[in-house]
mmCIF file of C-alpha atoms in Angstrom:
data_model
loop_
_atom_site.group_PDB
_atom_site.id
_atom_site.type_symbol
_atom_site.label_atom_id
_atom_site.label_comp_id
_atom_site.label_asym_id
_atom_site.label_seq_id
_atom_site.Cartn_x
_atom_site.Cartn_y
_atom_site.Cartn_z
ATOM 1 C CA MET A 1 31.045 9.303 -20.245
ATOM 2 C CA PRO A 2 30.883 11.580 -17.129
ATOM 3 C CA ALA A 3 31.875 10.488 -13.753
ATOM 4 C CA LYS A 4 28.493 10.297 -12.184
ATOM 5 C CA THR A 5 27.214 7.683 -9.805
ATOM 6 C CA ASP A 6 23.825 8.359 -10.957
ATOM 7 C CA LEU A 7 23.339 5.907 -14.355
ATOM 8 C CA SER A 8 20.521 8.218 -15.102
ATOM 9 C CA LYS A 9 22.883 11.028 -15.936
ATOM 10 C CA PHE A 10 24.285 9.005 -18.781
ATOM 11 C CA ASN A 11 23.826 9.826 -22.246
ATOM 12 C CA CYS A 12 23.198 5.989 -23.115
ATOM 13 C CA SER A 13 20.020 4.346 -22.869
ATOM 14 C CA LEU A 14 21.219 1.215 -21.699
ATOM 15 C CA ALA A 15 22.564 3.179 -18.434
ATOM 16 C CA GLN A 16 18.859 4.965 -18.450
ATOM 17 C CA ALA A 17 17.128 1.431 -18.845
ATOM 18 C CA LEU A 18 19.115 0.149 -15.689
ATOM 19 C CA ALA A 19 18.673 2.944 -13.701
ATOM 20 C CA ALA A 20 14.918 2.814 -14.744
ATOM 21 C CA VAL A 21 14.895 -1.096 -13.543
ATOM 22 C CA GLY A 22 17.245 -0.525 -10.572
ATOM 23 C CA GLU A 23 20.256 -2.362 -11.884
ATOM 24 C CA GLY A 24 23.955 -1.456 -11.739
ATOM 25 C CA TRP A 25 27.171 -1.320 -13.428
ATOM 26 C CA THR A 26 27.717 -4.809 -14.738
ATOM 27 C CA LEU A 27 25.934 -4.767 -18.346
ATOM 28 C CA LEU A 28 27.608 -1.439 -18.972
ATOM 29 C CA ILE A 29 31.020 -2.563 -18.542
ATOM 30 C CA LEU A 30 30.016 -5.231 -21.052
ATOM 31 C CA ARG A 31 28.463 -2.502 -23.459
ATOM 32 C CA ASP A 32 32.091 -1.152 -23.418
ATOM 33 C CA ALA A 33 33.602 -4.295 -24.152
ATOM 34 C CA PHE A 34 31.541 -4.616 -26.995
ATOM 35 C CA LEU A 35 32.141 -1.141 -28.119
ATOM 36 C CA GLY A 36 35.860 -2.495 -28.192
ATOM 37 C CA LEU A 37 37.290 -1.403 -24.607
ATOM 38 C CA SER A 38 39.800 -3.963 -23.128
ATOM 39 C CA ARG A 39 41.915 -2.093 -20.817
ATOM 40 C CA PHE A 40 40.889 -1.212 -17.163
ATOM 41 C CA GLY A 41 42.132 2.193 -17.826
ATOM 42 C CA GLU A 42 39.672 2.198 -20.987
ATOM 43 C CA PHE A 43 36.612 0.921 -18.801
ATOM 44 C CA GLN A 44 37.537 3.504 -15.738
ATOM 45 C CA GLN A 45 37.690 6.455 -18.025
ATOM 46 C CA SER A 46 34.796 5.518 -19.921
ATOM 47 C CA LEU A 47 32.394 4.836 -16.887
ATOM 48 C CA GLY A 48 34.102 6.661 -14.163
ATOM 49 C CA MET A 49 33.688 4.115 -11.538
ATOM 50 C CA ALA A 50 35.754 3.879 -8.458
ATOM 51 C CA LYS A 51 38.528 1.561 -9.248
ATOM 52 C CA ASN A 52 37.910 -1.003 -6.293
ATOM 53 C CA ILE A 53 34.107 -1.397 -7.480
ATOM 54 C CA LEU A 54 35.648 -1.725 -11.362
ATOM 55 C CA ALA A 55 37.977 -4.116 -10.348
ATOM 56 C CA ALA A 56 35.101 -6.114 -8.356
ATOM 57 C CA ARG A 57 32.972 -5.988 -11.482
ATOM 58 C CA LEU A 58 35.800 -7.064 -13.861
ATOM 59 C CA ALA A 59 36.621 -9.881 -11.576
ATOM 60 C CA HIS A 60 32.681 -11.003 -11.275
ATOM 61 C CA LEU A 61 32.396 -10.964 -14.987
ATOM 62 C CA VAL A 62 35.595 -13.071 -15.429
ATOM 63 C CA SER A 63 34.391 -15.464 -12.711
ATOM 64 C CA HIS A 64 31.127 -15.856 -14.645
ATOM 65 C CA GLY A 65 33.007 -16.407 -17.882
ATOM 66 C CA ILE A 66 31.430 -13.460 -19.524
ATOM 67 C CA LEU A 67 34.931 -12.012 -19.976
ATOM 68 C CA GLU A 68 38.212 -13.489 -20.104
ATOM 69 C CA ARG A 69 41.542 -12.203 -19.001
ATOM 70 C CA ASP A 70 44.131 -12.184 -21.510
ATOM 71 C CA GLY A 71 47.765 -9.900 -21.764
ATOM 72 C CA THR A 72 50.096 -9.680 -18.727
ATOM 73 C CA GLU A 73 49.669 -9.783 -15.318
ATOM 74 C CA LYS A 74 50.540 -6.121 -15.147
ATOM 75 C CA ARG A 75 48.649 -5.133 -17.971
ATOM 76 C CA PRO A 76 45.630 -7.280 -18.479
ATOM 77 C CA LEU A 77 42.918 -7.183 -21.599
ATOM 78 C CA TYR A 78 39.586 -8.027 -20.933
ATOM 79 C CA ARG A 79 37.984 -9.612 -24.072
ATOM 80 C CA VAL A 80 34.173 -10.810 -24.538
ATOM 81 C CA THR A 81 33.731 -14.688 -24.493
ATOM 82 C CA ASP A 82 31.077 -16.573 -26.607
ATOM 83 C CA LYS A 83 28.832 -16.508 -23.150
ATOM 84 C CA GLY A 84 29.387 -12.984 -22.807
ATOM 85 C CA ARG A 85 28.581 -11.957 -26.478
ATOM 86 C CA ASP A 86 25.445 -14.263 -26.276
ATOM 87 C CA LEU A 87 24.246 -11.457 -23.868
ATOM 88 C CA PHE A 88 24.033 -8.665 -26.735
ATOM 89 C CA PRO A 89 20.504 -9.450 -27.396
ATOM 90 C CA ALA A 90 19.702 -9.063 -24.085
ATOM 91 C CA LEU A 91 21.548 -5.708 -23.819
ATOM 92 C CA ALA A 92 20.364 -4.536 -27.009
ATOM 93 C CA ALA A 93 16.512 -5.228 -25.953
ATOM 94 C CA LEU A 94 17.348 -3.047 -22.988
ATOM 95 C CA MET A 95 19.002 -0.363 -24.774
ATOM 96 C CA GLN A 96 16.248 -0.177 -27.228
ATOM 97 C CA TRP A 97 13.647 -0.146 -24.467
ATOM 98 C CA GLY A 98 15.707 2.983 -22.966
ATOM 99 C CA ASP A 99 15.895 4.609 -26.421
ATOM 100 C CA ARG A 100 11.895 4.688 -26.385
ATOM 101 C CA TRP A 101 11.083 5.265 -22.955
ATOM 102 C CA THR A 102 14.096 6.876 -21.219
ATOM 103 C CA SER A 103 15.585 8.966 -24.254
ATOM 104 C CA GLY A 104 12.378 10.074 -25.672
ATOM 105 C CA GLY A 105 12.959 8.015 -29.141
ATOM 106 C CA LYS A 106 16.225 9.784 -29.634
ATOM 107 C CA ALA A 107 18.561 7.254 -29.449
ATOM 108 C CA PRO A 108 22.127 8.172 -28.058
ATOM 109 C CA MET A 109 23.833 5.210 -29.777
ATOM 110 C CA ARG A 110 22.494 3.188 -32.929
ATOM 111 C CA LEU A 111 23.532 -0.442 -33.711
ATOM 112 C CA ILE A 112 24.290 -1.289 -37.159
ATOM 113 C CA ASP A 113 25.846 -4.477 -39.168
ATOM 114 C CA GLU A 114 28.982 -4.510 -41.341
ATOM 115 C CA ASN A 115 26.711 -3.056 -44.334
ATOM 116 C CA GLY A 116 25.353 0.242 -41.958
ATOM 117 C CA HIS A 117 22.090 -1.578 -41.999
ATOM 118 C CA ALA A 118 20.260 -0.640 -38.761
ATOM 119 C CA ILE A 119 19.551 -3.567 -36.001
ATOM 120 C CA ALA A 120 15.794 -4.224 -36.199
ATOM 121 C CA ARG A 121 13.401 -3.678 -32.969
ATOM 122 C CA ILE A 122 13.544 -6.907 -31.024
ATOM 123 C CA ARG A 123 10.212 -8.376 -30.913
ATOM 124 C CA LEU A 124 8.845 -11.369 -29.176
ATOM 125 C CA ALA A 125 7.763 -13.993 -31.971
ATOM 126 C CA THR A 126 6.891 -17.805 -32.316
ATOM 127 C CA ARG A 127 7.802 -19.679 -35.535
ATOM 128 C CA ARG A 128 4.554 -18.379 -37.019
ATOM 129 C CA GLY A 129 5.275 -14.714 -36.195
ATOM 130 C CA PRO A 130 5.051 -11.918 -33.736
ATOM 131 C CA VAL A 131 3.638 -12.266 -30.406
ATOM 132 C CA ASP A 132 1.669 -9.565 -28.290
ATOM 133 C CA PRO A 133 3.285 -9.837 -24.724
ATOM 134 C CA ARG A 134 -0.197 -9.654 -23.615
ATOM 135 C CA ASP A 135 -0.657 -13.357 -25.174
ATOM 136 C CA ILE A 136 2.125 -14.825 -23.352
ATOM 137 C CA SER A 137 1.921 -17.097 -20.571
ATOM 138 C CA PHE A 138 4.406 -19.078 -18.465
ATOM 139 C CA ARG A 139 4.643 -22.787 -18.074
ATOM 140 C CA PRO A 140 6.981 -25.323 -16.189
ATOM 141 C CA GLY A 141 10.108 -25.906 -18.652
ATOM 142 C CA PRO A 142 12.225 -29.225 -18.508
ATOM 143 C CA GLY A 143 14.231 -27.612 -15.676
ATOM 144 C CA ALA A 144 11.624 -26.546 -13.414
ATOM 145 C CA THR A 145 11.900 -28.009 -9.760
ATOM 146 C CA LEU A 146 8.682 -29.361 -7.967
ATOM 147 C CA ARG A 147 8.464 -26.011 -6.161
ATOM 148 C CA THR A 148 8.248 -24.356 -9.488
ATOM 149 C CA ARG A 149 5.763 -26.589 -10.611
ATOM 150 C CA HIS A 150 3.419 -25.986 -7.565
ATOM 151 C CA PHE A 151 4.430 -22.100 -8.008
ATOM 152 C CA MET A 152 2.912 -22.267 -11.591
ATOM 153 C CA THR A 153 -0.030 -24.509 -10.719
ATOM 154 C CA ARG A 154 -1.310 -22.148 -7.876
ATOM 155 C CA LEU A 155 -1.030 -19.322 -10.555
ATOM 156 C CA SER A 156 -3.042 -20.841 -13.213
ATOM 157 C CA GLY A 157 -5.453 -22.286 -10.435
ATOM 158 C CA MET B 1 10.370 -19.802 -4.655
ATOM 159 C CA PRO B 2 12.754 -19.982 -1.677
ATOM 160 C CA ALA B 3 13.695 -17.233 0.656
ATOM 161 C CA LYS B 4 17.246 -16.702 -0.367
ATOM 162 C CA THR B 5 18.976 -13.877 -0.495
ATOM 163 C CA ASP B 6 21.457 -15.409 -3.454
ATOM 164 C CA LEU B 7 19.854 -14.952 -6.645
ATOM 165 C CA SER B 8 21.600 -17.843 -8.148
ATOM 166 C CA LYS B 9 19.696 -20.113 -5.889
ATOM 167 C CA PHE B 10 16.264 -19.576 -7.517
ATOM 168 C CA ASN B 11 14.929 -22.153 -9.853
ATOM 169 C CA CYS B 12 14.504 -19.270 -12.749
ATOM 170 C CA SER B 13 16.797 -18.584 -15.289
ATOM 171 C CA LEU B 14 16.196 -14.806 -15.364
ATOM 172 C CA ALA B 15 17.497 -14.783 -11.643
ATOM 173 C CA GLN B 16 20.357 -17.093 -12.534
ATOM 174 C CA ALA B 17 21.161 -14.514 -15.565
ATOM 175 C CA LEU B 18 20.791 -11.414 -13.066
ATOM 176 C CA ALA B 19 23.163 -13.173 -10.701
ATOM 177 C CA ALA B 20 25.465 -13.655 -13.367
ATOM 178 C CA VAL B 21 25.516 -10.145 -14.554
ATOM 179 C CA GLY B 22 25.441 -8.911 -11.137
ATOM 180 C CA GLU B 23 22.199 -7.346 -11.083
ATOM 181 C CA GLY B 24 19.198 -7.269 -8.837
ATOM 182 C CA TRP B 25 15.725 -7.985 -7.980
ATOM 183 C CA THR B 26 13.543 -5.287 -9.828
ATOM 184 C CA LEU B 27 13.034 -7.407 -12.973
ATOM 185 C CA LEU B 28 12.382 -10.466 -10.835
ATOM 186 C CA ILE B 29 9.422 -8.215 -9.614
ATOM 187 C CA LEU B 30 8.441 -7.418 -13.153
ATOM 188 C CA ARG B 31 8.531 -11.216 -14.248
ATOM 189 C CA ASP B 32 6.324 -11.889 -11.068
ATOM 190 C CA ALA B 33 3.924 -9.069 -12.592
ATOM 191 C CA PHE B 34 3.962 -10.641 -15.838
ATOM 192 C CA LEU B 35 3.061 -14.052 -14.250
ATOM 193 C CA GLY B 36 0.012 -12.462 -12.912
ATOM 194 C CA LEU B 37 1.009 -11.360 -9.245
ATOM 195 C CA SER B 38 -0.473 -8.234 -8.287
ATOM 196 C CA ARG B 39 -0.282 -8.072 -4.216
ATOM 197 C CA PHE B 40 2.426 -7.218 -2.078
ATOM 198 C CA GLY B 41 2.309 -10.378 -0.077
ATOM 199 C CA GLU B 42 2.326 -12.444 -3.273
ATOM 200 C CA PHE B 43 5.431 -10.594 -4.619
ATOM 201 C CA GLN B 44 6.960 -11.512 -0.921
ATOM 202 C CA GLN B 45 5.956 -14.828 -0.781
ATOM 203 C CA SER B 46 7.062 -15.433 -4.375
ATOM 204 C CA LEU B 47 10.332 -13.726 -3.958
ATOM 205 C CA GLY B 48 10.988 -14.013 -0.172
ATOM 206 C CA MET B 49 12.562 -10.151 -0.150
ATOM 207 C CA ALA B 50 12.547 -8.176 3.179
ATOM 208 C CA LYS B 51 9.452 -6.392 3.121
ATOM 209 C CA ASN B 52 11.447 -3.059 3.212
ATOM 210 C CA ILE B 53 13.404 -3.630 0.563
ATOM 211 C CA LEU B 54 10.395 -5.018 -1.570
ATOM 212 C CA ALA B 55 8.525 -2.003 -0.818
ATOM 213 C CA ALA B 56 11.460 0.153 -2.033
ATOM 214 C CA ARG B 57 11.328 -1.761 -5.032
ATOM 215 C CA LEU B 58 7.602 -1.539 -5.652
ATOM 216 C CA ALA B 59 7.620 2.024 -5.433
ATOM 217 C CA HIS B 60 11.063 2.207 -7.697
ATOM 218 C CA LEU B 61 8.929 0.919 -10.468
ATOM 219 C CA VAL B 62 5.773 2.572 -9.752
ATOM 220 C CA SER B 63 7.809 6.045 -9.804
ATOM 221 C CA HIS B 64 9.360 5.140 -13.289
ATOM 222 C CA GLY B 65 6.038 4.065 -14.678
ATOM 223 C CA ILE B 66 7.009 0.434 -15.222
ATOM 224 C CA LEU B 67 4.312 -0.801 -12.621
ATOM 225 C CA GLU B 68 1.165 1.326 -11.601
ATOM 226 C CA ARG B 69 -0.424 1.269 -8.207
ATOM 227 C CA ASP B 70 -4.292 0.553 -8.271
ATOM 228 C CA GLY B 71 -6.697 -0.804 -5.704
ATOM 229 C CA THR B 72 -7.290 0.720 -2.077
ATOM 230 C CA GLU B 73 -4.743 2.407 0.039
ATOM 231 C CA LYS B 74 -4.709 -0.499 2.582
ATOM 232 C CA ARG B 75 -4.820 -3.299 -0.347
ATOM 233 C CA PRO B 76 -2.960 -1.807 -3.195
ATOM 234 C CA LEU B 77 -2.780 -3.915 -6.580
ATOM 235 C CA TYR B 78 0.350 -3.518 -8.824
ATOM 236 C CA ARG B 79 -0.119 -3.905 -12.792
ATOM 237 C CA VAL B 80 2.246 -3.866 -15.162
ATOM 238 C CA THR B 81 1.944 -0.796 -17.616
ATOM 239 C CA ASP B 82 2.660 -0.303 -21.140
ATOM 240 C CA LYS B 83 6.213 0.723 -20.495
ATOM 241 C CA GLY B 84 6.786 -2.048 -18.359
ATOM 242 C CA ARG B 85 5.225 -4.376 -20.534
ATOM 243 C CA ASP B 86 7.686 -3.143 -23.164
ATOM 244 C CA LEU B 87 10.390 -4.840 -21.321
ATOM 245 C CA PHE B 88 9.419 -8.166 -21.837
ATOM 246 C CA PRO B 89 11.574 -8.874 -24.844
ATOM 247 C CA ALA B 90 14.696 -7.678 -22.604
ATOM 248 C CA LEU B 91 13.327 -9.973 -19.848
ATOM 249 C CA ALA B 92 12.902 -12.576 -22.101
ATOM 250 C CA ALA B 93 16.125 -12.630 -23.752
ATOM 251 C CA LEU B 94 17.887 -12.479 -20.266
ATOM 252 C CA MET B 95 15.734 -15.177 -19.217
ATOM 253 C CA GLN B 96 16.777 -17.343 -22.655
ATOM 254 C CA TRP B 97 20.416 -16.467 -21.765
ATOM 255 C CA GLY B 98 20.101 -18.162 -18.562
ATOM 256 C CA ASP B 99 18.415 -20.981 -19.785
ATOM 257 C CA ARG B 100 21.416 -21.467 -22.328
ATOM 258 C CA TRP B 101 24.320 -20.681 -19.679
ATOM 259 C CA THR B 102 23.142 -21.115 -16.196
ATOM 260 C CA SER B 103 20.474 -23.709 -16.485
ATOM 261 C CA GLY B 104 22.116 -26.255 -18.670
ATOM 262 C CA GLY B 105 19.888 -25.801 -21.338
ATOM 263 C CA LYS B 106 17.093 -26.852 -19.017
ATOM 264 C CA ALA B 107 14.503 -24.032 -18.668
ATOM 265 C CA PRO B 108 12.901 -24.043 -15.596
ATOM 266 C CA MET B 109 10.108 -21.898 -17.191
ATOM 267 C CA ARG B 110 8.884 -21.768 -20.650
ATOM 268 C CA LEU B 111 7.251 -18.848 -22.476
ATOM 269 C CA ILE B 112 4.301 -19.837 -25.047
ATOM 270 C CA ASP B 113 1.720 -17.702 -26.817
ATOM 271 C CA GLU B 114 -1.842 -18.025 -26.484
ATOM 272 C CA ASN B 115 -1.855 -21.237 -28.923
ATOM 273 C CA GLY B 116 0.645 -23.248 -27.189
ATOM 274 C CA HIS B 117 3.589 -22.210 -29.245
ATOM 275 C CA ALA B 118 6.747 -21.672 -27.867
ATOM 276 C CA ILE B 119 8.383 -18.055 -28.024
ATOM 277 C CA ALA B 120 11.553 -18.443 -30.404
ATOM 278 C CA ARG B 121 15.111 -17.539 -29.532
ATOM 279 C CA ILE B 122 15.596 -13.930 -29.688
ATOM 280 C CA ARG B 123 18.304 -12.898 -32.226
ATOM 281 C CA LEU B 124 19.410 -9.769 -33.482
ATOM 282 C CA ALA B 125 18.665 -9.162 -36.939
ATOM 283 C CA THR B 126 18.050 -6.136 -39.405
ATOM 284 C CA ARG B 127 15.320 -6.112 -41.768
ATOM 285 C CA ARG B 128 17.324 -8.206 -44.261
ATOM 286 C CA GLY B 129 17.856 -11.042 -41.929
ATOM 287 C CA PRO B 130 19.908 -12.241 -38.790
ATOM 288 C CA VAL B 131 23.183 -10.631 -37.843
ATOM 289 C CA ASP B 132 26.219 -12.313 -35.786
ATOM 290 C CA PRO B 133 26.890 -9.843 -32.712
ATOM 291 C CA ARG B 134 30.446 -9.845 -33.916
ATOM 292 C CA ASP B 135 29.511 -7.821 -36.930
ATOM 293 C CA ILE B 136 27.623 -5.175 -35.076
ATOM 294 C CA SER B 137 29.017 -2.027 -34.328
ATOM 295 C CA PHE B 138 27.648 1.205 -32.650
ATOM 296 C CA ARG B 139 27.452 4.648 -34.018
ATOM 297 C CA PRO B 140 26.088 8.124 -32.465
ATOM 298 C CA GLY B 141 22.331 8.346 -32.988
ATOM 299 C CA PRO B 142 20.297 11.551 -33.055
ATOM 300 C CA GLY B 143 20.316 11.408 -29.189
ATOM 301 C CA ALA B 144 24.079 11.343 -28.923
ATOM 302 C CA THR B 145 25.694 14.467 -26.926
ATOM 303 C CA LEU B 146 28.856 16.147 -28.398
ATOM 304 C CA ARG B 147 30.673 13.937 -25.211
ATOM 305 C CA THR B 148 29.363 10.757 -26.662
ATOM 306 C CA ARG B 149 30.296 11.723 -30.561
ATOM 307 C CA HIS B 150 33.875 12.488 -29.196
ATOM 308 C CA PHE B 151 33.867 8.993 -27.322
ATOM 309 C CA MET B 152 32.921 7.041 -30.286
ATOM 310 C CA THR B 153 35.101 8.833 -32.682
ATOM 311 C CA ARG B 154 38.117 7.843 -30.379
ATOM 312 C CA LEU B 155 36.932 4.277 -30.360
ATOM 313 C CA SER B 156 37.029 4.263 -34.241
ATOM 314 C CA GLY B 157 39.999 6.486 -34.830
#
């Protein structure tokens, strides 16, 4: 990947999507980890980030348990944890969005399973079937604070 | 929502997820637009962002065609476009991840369809069924540049 500071310059729908939604580098590091990269120099070469920023982002991902640090002190390995791997659907959904809206339908990268079958478009659904995003509404959940409940009551009022 | 500069302080799994992956405010503005907010003051009250930053983020979303600006010059309305609405699966996937990993399984907000049925957990699948993220690999797609192809060839080599 080219050493660019502008995410939109990358040939990667995820980068395009992140540029479009105004986000940063962290999910791209995770993408690279999914791609099999594990060394500092590999991430650095792939993403062209400044070393101090990359080091900070890697430390951030490790501190949040999304990557884990392994290997030796001098030559660490960064591996995706279960928590990190569980971000794959969100990352794939952003990447697919980028494929549709910022890459003109021409995906720079495809995702396939072990038999070569393409990962299907990620859609919202209930157990009964697909749902149009226009028909979705938000409700307070079991973790809602009083403030969140008031906020959502005002919305539906 | 409280006027906090730290995303992780919000009672919202999306904010938690964005804090964990190191991302920012833009998807939260989109969440609010999905929630039905459309006025500058409503976003400002909900998110507690500095007005100049909110104005810049809204302009960014409008310039990328994710929101469109309507209403009068003095009293604009911001509405989600088709392109913006198509980010709902990615946003929901990030929110669900936050529910699992940063909100201790207690979702601050639930997503339901018009009949009150819960939106199901978003998983990766092919047409043949669910896929374990461990079994997914990346291949160059139709939009891959020569550089991307070389990058991916090195990875699988």
